[in-house]
CSV table of C-alpha atoms in Angstrom, one decimal:
chain,number,residue,atom,x,y,z
A,1,MET,CA,5.4,9.4,-21.1
A,2,ARG,CA,1.7,10.1,-21.7
A,3,GLU,CA,2.0,9.5,-25.4
A,4,ILE,CA,3.4,5.9,-24.9
A,5,LYS,CA,0.6,5.0,-22.6
A,6,GLU,CA,-1.6,6.2,-25.3
A,7,ILE,CA,0.2,4.1,-27.9
A,8,GLN,CA,0.1,1.0,-25.6
A,9,ALA,CA,-3.6,1.4,-24.9
A,10,ALA,CA,-4.0,1.5,-28.5
A,11,TYR,CA,-2.3,-1.7,-29.4
A,12,THR,CA,-4.6,-3.3,-26.4
A,13,ARG,CA,-7.7,-2.0,-27.9
A,14,ALA,CA,-6.8,-2.7,-31.6
A,15,LEU,CA,-5.7,-6.3,-30.9
A,16,GLY,CA,-8.1,-7.1,-28.4
A,17,THR,CA,-10.9,-7.7,-30.9
A,18,PRO,CA,-11.6,-11.0,-32.4
A,19,ASP,CA,-9.8,-9.9,-35.7
A,20,GLY,CA,-7.1,-8.5,-33.8
A,21,ARG,CA,-6.5,-11.6,-31.9
A,22,SER,CA,-6.4,-13.5,-35.3
A,23,VAL,CA,-3.8,-11.0,-36.6
A,24,LEU,CA,-1.8,-11.4,-33.3
A,25,ALA,CA,-1.8,-15.3,-33.8
A,26,ASP,CA,-0.5,-15.0,-37.2
A,27,LEU,CA,2.3,-12.4,-36.3
A,28,GLU,CA,3.2,-15.0,-33.6
A,29,ARG,CA,3.5,-17.6,-36.2
A,30,GLN,CA,5.5,-15.5,-38.6
A,31,GLY,CA,7.5,-14.1,-36.0
A,32,PHE,CA,9.0,-17.5,-34.6
A,33,LEU,CA,7.4,-16.7,-31.2
A,34,ARG,CA,7.0,-20.4,-30.2
A,35,ASP,CA,9.9,-21.8,-32.5
A,36,SER,CA,13.6,-21.6,-32.6
A,37,VAL,CA,15.0,-18.9,-34.6
A,38,PHE,CA,18.3,-20.7,-34.9
A,39,CYS,CA,19.8,-21.3,-38.5
A,40,THR,CA,23.2,-22.1,-39.5
A,41,ASP,CA,23.3,-18.9,-41.6
A,42,ALA,CA,24.0,-16.0,-39.5
A,43,LEU,CA,22.3,-13.4,-41.3
A,44,GLU,CA,19.1,-15.5,-41.7
A,45,MET,CA,19.1,-16.1,-38.1
A,46,ALA,CA,19.5,-12.2,-37.4
A,47,HIS,CA,16.6,-11.8,-39.8
A,48,ASN,CA,14.4,-14.2,-37.8
A,49,GLU,CA,15.4,-12.8,-34.5
A,50,GLY,CA,14.3,-9.4,-35.8
A,51,ARG,CA,11.0,-10.8,-36.8
A,52,ARG,CA,10.5,-12.3,-33.4
A,53,SER,CA,11.8,-9.3,-31.6
A,54,MET,CA,8.8,-7.2,-33.3
A,55,VAL,CA,6.1,-9.7,-32.1
A,56,LEU,CA,7.8,-9.5,-28.5
A,57,HIS,CA,7.5,-5.7,-28.7
A,58,VAL,CA,3.8,-6.1,-29.7
A,59,LEU,CA,3.1,-8.5,-26.9
A,60,ARG,CA,4.8,-6.0,-24.4
A,61,MET,CA,2.9,-3.2,-25.6
A,62,ILE,CA,-0.5,-5.0,-25.4
A,63,GLU,CA,0.3,-6.1,-21.9
A,64,ALA,CA,1.3,-2.6,-20.8
A,65,GLY,CA,-1.7,-1.2,-22.3
A,66,LYS,CA,-4.1,-3.4,-20.4
A,67,GLY,CA,-4.0,-1.1,-17.3
A,68,GLN,CA,-4.3,2.0,-19.4
A,69,ASN,CA,-7.7,0.9,-20.9
A,70,ALA,CA,-9.0,0.0,-17.8
A,71,THR,CA,-8.2,3.5,-16.5
A,72,ALA,CA,-9.6,5.0,-19.8
A,73,ARG,CA,-13.1,3.4,-19.0
A,74,ARG,CA,-13.3,4.9,-15.6
A,75,GLU,CA,-12.3,8.4,-16.5
A,76,PRO,CA,-14.6,10.6,-18.4
A,77,ASN,CA,-13.4,11.9,-21.7
A,78,SER,CA,-11.7,15.4,-21.2
A,79,GLY,CA,-13.1,16.3,-24.7
A,80,ALA,CA,-9.6,17.5,-25.8
């Protein structure tokens, strides 16, 4: 469980920078986040939904990591 929390915090740190936000905005465009994935070709639609699913995963990781970064700033580094 600790490993996933560290990864979530890493997503938040990496994509919370100005460059990271630009990358995230591009992923949202490329991943059909605000557009329909509908297509009459079932395979193309499945491909588009896969792209969208990945962007949603990234956004969930960022959201979950926000609390982790706040905790990391309050706790001193263990030096491990």
